[in-house]
Tab-separated table of C-alpha atoms in Angstrom:
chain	number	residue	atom	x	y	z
A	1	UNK	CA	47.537	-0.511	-86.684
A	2	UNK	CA	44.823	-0.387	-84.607
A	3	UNK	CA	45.146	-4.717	-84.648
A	4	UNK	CA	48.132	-4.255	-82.872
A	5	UNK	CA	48.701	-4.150	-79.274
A	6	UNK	CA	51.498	-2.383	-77.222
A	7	UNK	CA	52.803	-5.262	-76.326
A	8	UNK	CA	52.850	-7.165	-79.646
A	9	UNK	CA	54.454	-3.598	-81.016
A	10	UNK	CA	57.114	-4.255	-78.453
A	11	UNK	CA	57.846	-7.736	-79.866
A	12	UNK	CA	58.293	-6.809	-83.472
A	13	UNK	CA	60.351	-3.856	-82.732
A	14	UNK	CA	62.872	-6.631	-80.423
A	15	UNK	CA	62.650	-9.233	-82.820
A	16	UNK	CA	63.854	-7.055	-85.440
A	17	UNK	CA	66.596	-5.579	-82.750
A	18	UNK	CA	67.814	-9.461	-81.472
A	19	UNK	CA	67.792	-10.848	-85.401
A	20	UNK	CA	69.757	-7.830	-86.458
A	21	UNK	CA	72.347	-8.249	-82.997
A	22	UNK	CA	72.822	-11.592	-84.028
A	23	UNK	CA	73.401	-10.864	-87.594
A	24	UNK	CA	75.842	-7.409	-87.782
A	25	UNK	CA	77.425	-8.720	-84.579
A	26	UNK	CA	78.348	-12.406	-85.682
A	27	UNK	CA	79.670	-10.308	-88.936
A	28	UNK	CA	81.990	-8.116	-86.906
A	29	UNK	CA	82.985	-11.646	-84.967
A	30	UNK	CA	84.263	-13.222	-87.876
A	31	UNK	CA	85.969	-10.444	-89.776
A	32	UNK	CA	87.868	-9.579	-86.380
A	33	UNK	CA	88.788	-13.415	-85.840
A	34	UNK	CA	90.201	-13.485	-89.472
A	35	UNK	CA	92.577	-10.318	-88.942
A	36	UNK	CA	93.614	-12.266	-85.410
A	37	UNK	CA	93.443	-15.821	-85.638
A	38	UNK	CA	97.548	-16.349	-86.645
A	39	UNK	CA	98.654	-13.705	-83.888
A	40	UNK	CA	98.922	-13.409	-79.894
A	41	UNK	CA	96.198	-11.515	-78.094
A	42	UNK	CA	98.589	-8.909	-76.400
A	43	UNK	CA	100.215	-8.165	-79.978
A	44	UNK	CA	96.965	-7.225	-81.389
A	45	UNK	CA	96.739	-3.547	-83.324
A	46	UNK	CA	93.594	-1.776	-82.883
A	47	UNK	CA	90.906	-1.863	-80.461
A	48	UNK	CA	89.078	-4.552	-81.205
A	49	UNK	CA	88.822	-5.960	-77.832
A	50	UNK	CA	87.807	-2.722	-76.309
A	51	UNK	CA	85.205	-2.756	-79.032
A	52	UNK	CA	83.745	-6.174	-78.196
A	53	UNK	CA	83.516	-4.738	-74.298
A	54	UNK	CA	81.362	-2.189	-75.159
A	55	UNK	CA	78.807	-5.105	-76.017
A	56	UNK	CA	79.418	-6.699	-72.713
A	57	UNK	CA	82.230	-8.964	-74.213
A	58	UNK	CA	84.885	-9.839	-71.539
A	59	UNK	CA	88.006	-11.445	-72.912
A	60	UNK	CA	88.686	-13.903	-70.080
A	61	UNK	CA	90.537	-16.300	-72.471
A	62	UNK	CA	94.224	-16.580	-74.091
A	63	UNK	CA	93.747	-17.530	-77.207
A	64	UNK	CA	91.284	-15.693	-79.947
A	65	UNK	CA	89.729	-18.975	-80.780
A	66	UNK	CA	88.189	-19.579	-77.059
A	67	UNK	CA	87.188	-16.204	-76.764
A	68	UNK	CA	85.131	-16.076	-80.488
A	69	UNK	CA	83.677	-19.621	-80.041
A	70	UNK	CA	82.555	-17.731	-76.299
A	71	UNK	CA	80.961	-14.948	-78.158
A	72	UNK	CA	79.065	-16.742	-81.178
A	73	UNK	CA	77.408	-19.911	-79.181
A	74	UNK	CA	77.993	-19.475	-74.862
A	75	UNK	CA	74.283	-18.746	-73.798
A	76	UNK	CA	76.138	-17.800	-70.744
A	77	UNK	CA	77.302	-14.753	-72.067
A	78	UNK	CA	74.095	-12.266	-72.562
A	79	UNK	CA	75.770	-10.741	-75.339
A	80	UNK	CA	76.318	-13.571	-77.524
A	81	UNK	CA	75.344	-14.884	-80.883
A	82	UNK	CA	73.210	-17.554	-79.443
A	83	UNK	CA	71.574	-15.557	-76.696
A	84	UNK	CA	70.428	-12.995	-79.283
A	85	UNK	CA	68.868	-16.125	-81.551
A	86	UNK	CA	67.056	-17.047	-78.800
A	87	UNK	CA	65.550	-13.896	-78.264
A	88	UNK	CA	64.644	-13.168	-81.474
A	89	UNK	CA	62.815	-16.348	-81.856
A	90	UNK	CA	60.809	-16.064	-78.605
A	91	UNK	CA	59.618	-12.692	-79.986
A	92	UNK	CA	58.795	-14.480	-82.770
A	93	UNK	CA	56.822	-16.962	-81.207
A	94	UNK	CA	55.046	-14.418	-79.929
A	95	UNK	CA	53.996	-12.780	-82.884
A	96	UNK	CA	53.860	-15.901	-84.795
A	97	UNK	CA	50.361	-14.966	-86.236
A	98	UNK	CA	51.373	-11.384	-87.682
A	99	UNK	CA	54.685	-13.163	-89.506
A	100	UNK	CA	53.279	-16.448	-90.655
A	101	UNK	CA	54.684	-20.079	-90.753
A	102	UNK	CA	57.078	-18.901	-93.588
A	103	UNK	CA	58.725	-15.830	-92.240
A	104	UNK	CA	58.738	-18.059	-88.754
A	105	UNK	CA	60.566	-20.733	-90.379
A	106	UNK	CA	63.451	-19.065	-91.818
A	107	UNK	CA	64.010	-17.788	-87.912
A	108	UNK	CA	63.811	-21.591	-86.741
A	109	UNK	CA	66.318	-22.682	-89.606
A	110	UNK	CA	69.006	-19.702	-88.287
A	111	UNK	CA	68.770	-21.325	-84.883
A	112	UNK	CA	68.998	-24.874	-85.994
A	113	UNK	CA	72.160	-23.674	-87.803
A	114	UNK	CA	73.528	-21.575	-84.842
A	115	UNK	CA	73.143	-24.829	-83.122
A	116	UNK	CA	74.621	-27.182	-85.865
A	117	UNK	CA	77.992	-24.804	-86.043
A	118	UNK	CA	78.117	-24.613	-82.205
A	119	UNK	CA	78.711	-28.945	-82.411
A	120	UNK	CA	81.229	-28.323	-85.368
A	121	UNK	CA	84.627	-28.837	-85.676
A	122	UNK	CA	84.299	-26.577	-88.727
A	123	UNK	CA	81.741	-24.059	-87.857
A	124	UNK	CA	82.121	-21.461	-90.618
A	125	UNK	CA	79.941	-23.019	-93.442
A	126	UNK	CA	76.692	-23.576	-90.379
A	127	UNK	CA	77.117	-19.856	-89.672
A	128	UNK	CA	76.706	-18.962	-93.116
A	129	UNK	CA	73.246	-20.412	-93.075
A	130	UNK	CA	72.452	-17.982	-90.189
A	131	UNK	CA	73.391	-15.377	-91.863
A	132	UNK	CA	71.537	-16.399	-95.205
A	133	UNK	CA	68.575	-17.452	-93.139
A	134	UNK	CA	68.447	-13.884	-91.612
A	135	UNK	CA	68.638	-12.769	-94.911
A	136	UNK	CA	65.572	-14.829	-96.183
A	137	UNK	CA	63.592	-13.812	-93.142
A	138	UNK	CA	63.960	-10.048	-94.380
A	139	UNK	CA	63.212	-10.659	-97.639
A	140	UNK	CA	59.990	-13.059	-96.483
A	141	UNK	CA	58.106	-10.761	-94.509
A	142	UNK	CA	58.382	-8.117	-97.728
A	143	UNK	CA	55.864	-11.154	-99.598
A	144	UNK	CA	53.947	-12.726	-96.284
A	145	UNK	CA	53.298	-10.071	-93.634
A	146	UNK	CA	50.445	-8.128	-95.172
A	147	UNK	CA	50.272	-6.078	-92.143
A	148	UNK	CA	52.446	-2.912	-93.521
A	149	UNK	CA	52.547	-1.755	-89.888
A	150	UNK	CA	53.589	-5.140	-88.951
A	151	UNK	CA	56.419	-5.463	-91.408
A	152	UNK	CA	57.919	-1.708	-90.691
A	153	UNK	CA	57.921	-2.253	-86.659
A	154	UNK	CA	60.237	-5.038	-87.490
A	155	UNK	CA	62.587	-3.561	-89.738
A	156	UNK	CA	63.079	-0.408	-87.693
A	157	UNK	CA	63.705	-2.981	-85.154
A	158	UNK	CA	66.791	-4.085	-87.357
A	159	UNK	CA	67.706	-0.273	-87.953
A	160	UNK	CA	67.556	1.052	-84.572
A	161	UNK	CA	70.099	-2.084	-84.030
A	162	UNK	CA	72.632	-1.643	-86.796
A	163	UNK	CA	73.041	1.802	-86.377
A	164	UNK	CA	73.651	0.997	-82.214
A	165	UNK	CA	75.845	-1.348	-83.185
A	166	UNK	CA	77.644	0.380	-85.999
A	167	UNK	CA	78.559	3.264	-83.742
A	168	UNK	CA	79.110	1.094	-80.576
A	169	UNK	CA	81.617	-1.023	-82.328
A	170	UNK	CA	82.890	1.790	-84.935
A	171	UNK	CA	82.071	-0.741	-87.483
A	172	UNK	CA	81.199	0.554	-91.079
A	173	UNK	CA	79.826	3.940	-89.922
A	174	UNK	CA	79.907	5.307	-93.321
A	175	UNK	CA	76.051	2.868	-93.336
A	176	UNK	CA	74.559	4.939	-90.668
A	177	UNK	CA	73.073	7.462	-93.267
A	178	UNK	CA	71.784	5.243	-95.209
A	179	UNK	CA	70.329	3.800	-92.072
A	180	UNK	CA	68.528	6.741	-90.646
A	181	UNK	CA	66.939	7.508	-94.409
A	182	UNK	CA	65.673	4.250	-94.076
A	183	UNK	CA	64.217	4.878	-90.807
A	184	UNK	CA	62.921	7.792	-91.466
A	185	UNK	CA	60.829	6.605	-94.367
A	186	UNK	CA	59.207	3.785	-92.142
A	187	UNK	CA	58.706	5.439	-88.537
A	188	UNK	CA	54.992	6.666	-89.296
A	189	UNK	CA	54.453	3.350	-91.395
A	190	UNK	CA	54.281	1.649	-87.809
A	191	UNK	CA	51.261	3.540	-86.018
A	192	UNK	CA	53.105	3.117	-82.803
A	193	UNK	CA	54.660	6.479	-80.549
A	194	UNK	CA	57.781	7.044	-81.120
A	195	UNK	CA	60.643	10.037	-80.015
A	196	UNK	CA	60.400	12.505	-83.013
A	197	UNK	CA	63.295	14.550	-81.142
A	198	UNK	CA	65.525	11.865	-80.840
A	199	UNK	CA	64.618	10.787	-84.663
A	200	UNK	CA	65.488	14.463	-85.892
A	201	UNK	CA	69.144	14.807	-83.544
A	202	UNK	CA	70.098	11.273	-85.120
A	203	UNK	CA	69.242	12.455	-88.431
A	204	UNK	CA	71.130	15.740	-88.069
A	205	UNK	CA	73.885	13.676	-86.725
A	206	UNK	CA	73.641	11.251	-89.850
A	207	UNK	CA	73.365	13.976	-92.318
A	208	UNK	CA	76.474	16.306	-91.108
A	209	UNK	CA	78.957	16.509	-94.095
A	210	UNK	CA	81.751	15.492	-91.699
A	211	UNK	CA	80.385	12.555	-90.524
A	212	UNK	CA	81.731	10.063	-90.483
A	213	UNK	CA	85.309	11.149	-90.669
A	214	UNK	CA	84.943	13.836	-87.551
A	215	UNK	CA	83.103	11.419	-85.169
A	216	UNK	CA	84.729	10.735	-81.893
A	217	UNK	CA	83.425	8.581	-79.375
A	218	UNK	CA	81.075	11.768	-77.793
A	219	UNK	CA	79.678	12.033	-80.489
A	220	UNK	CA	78.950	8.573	-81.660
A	221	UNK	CA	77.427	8.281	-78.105
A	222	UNK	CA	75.177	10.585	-78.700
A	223	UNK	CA	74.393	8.871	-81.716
A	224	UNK	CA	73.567	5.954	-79.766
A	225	UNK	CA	71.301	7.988	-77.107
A	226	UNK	CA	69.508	9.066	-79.760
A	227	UNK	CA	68.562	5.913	-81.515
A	228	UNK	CA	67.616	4.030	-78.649
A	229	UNK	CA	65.141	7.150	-77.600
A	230	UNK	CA	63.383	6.969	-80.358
A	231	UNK	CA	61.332	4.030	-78.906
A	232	UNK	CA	61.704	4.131	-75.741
């Protein structure tokens, strides 16, 4: 680990956090558009809008369509799709020798298909190729980062993010377990400092035999304290 600077540390761990925002997040996009897209914004049941706001979504728009196509490709929003491509490939870029040309070039082919479903008419088959390309990027750096340290910084980077955004959005919590044991078994892995009280009040959270069914939003906001101290 010793290889590894503080700063490069800090680009794995955000790489790993913007490729995982853009995949879990594009996921909840598209299963919320299909429960909406044949009904009127106001008749909506649940919460999904308030959900999307707590990522810094504004629905400013009268018609789901306009608003989706906002969050998946307007760089103008900070907490869209595209945005969070971008930033996971200028992490990458910066880190380009600890990845390699192939683990780099399944992020490249994500944005190029971001982009190509952003100029679509039909979009849905493009953004399956980010989402597969995501996928090939995780199971790349497993056979061409030979840095363990490397490799771990960015998939904690992708678990500190999907459990944030699990409890954020209230999207599959029952994961978050599953999640933290998978945390847990690659925090010292990285080399780099890291909250171990925040890590063992997550993991208490995680572990609690009522959770998920008992968490309210206090709790799950705690949840999300927690996680993002464990770097910080």
């Amino acid at each position: 680990m010793g290889s590894l600077s503080l700063n490069r540390i800090d680009h794995l761990l955000w790489l790993g956090r913007y490729l995982e925002r853009s995949f879990t997040t594009q996921r909840f996009i598209l299963s919320t558009y299909d429960r909406v897209a044949d009904r009127a914004l106001d008749d909506l049941a649940g919460d999904w809008r308030g959900q999307l706001a707590d990522l810094g979504f504004r629905c400013e728009t009268e018609t789901p369509l306009e608003f989706f196509q906002r969050c998946l490709f307007n760089r103008d929003n900070p907490s869209s799709v595209a945005c969070s491509m971008d930033a996971a490939y200028d992490n990458a870029l910066a880190c380009r020798d600890a990845l390699g040309t192939e683990s780099l070039g399944y992020i490249q082919m994500a944005v190029n298909a971001l982009e190509a479903a952003g100029a679509s008419a039909s979009p849905l088959l493009d953004l399956q190729q980010v989402q597969d390309n995501i996928m090939a990027f995780k199971g790349c750096i497993d056979d061409f980062v030979t840095d363990d340290a490397a490799r771990c910084l960015v998939k904690c980077g992708m678990t500190v993010e999907r459990v944030d955004l699990c409890a954020r959005l209230r999207y599959r919590l029952a994961d978050i377990p599953h999640e933290v044991d998978r945390l847990a078994s690659r925090l010292d892995r990285t080399g780099a400092a890291y909250s171990r009280p925040a890590f063992k009040e997550l993991a208490s959270i995680a572990s609690s035999p009522s959770f998920p069914d008992d968490a309210d939003d206090a709790l799950l906001s705690r949840a999300i304290a927690c996680v993002n101290g464990i770097f910080s």
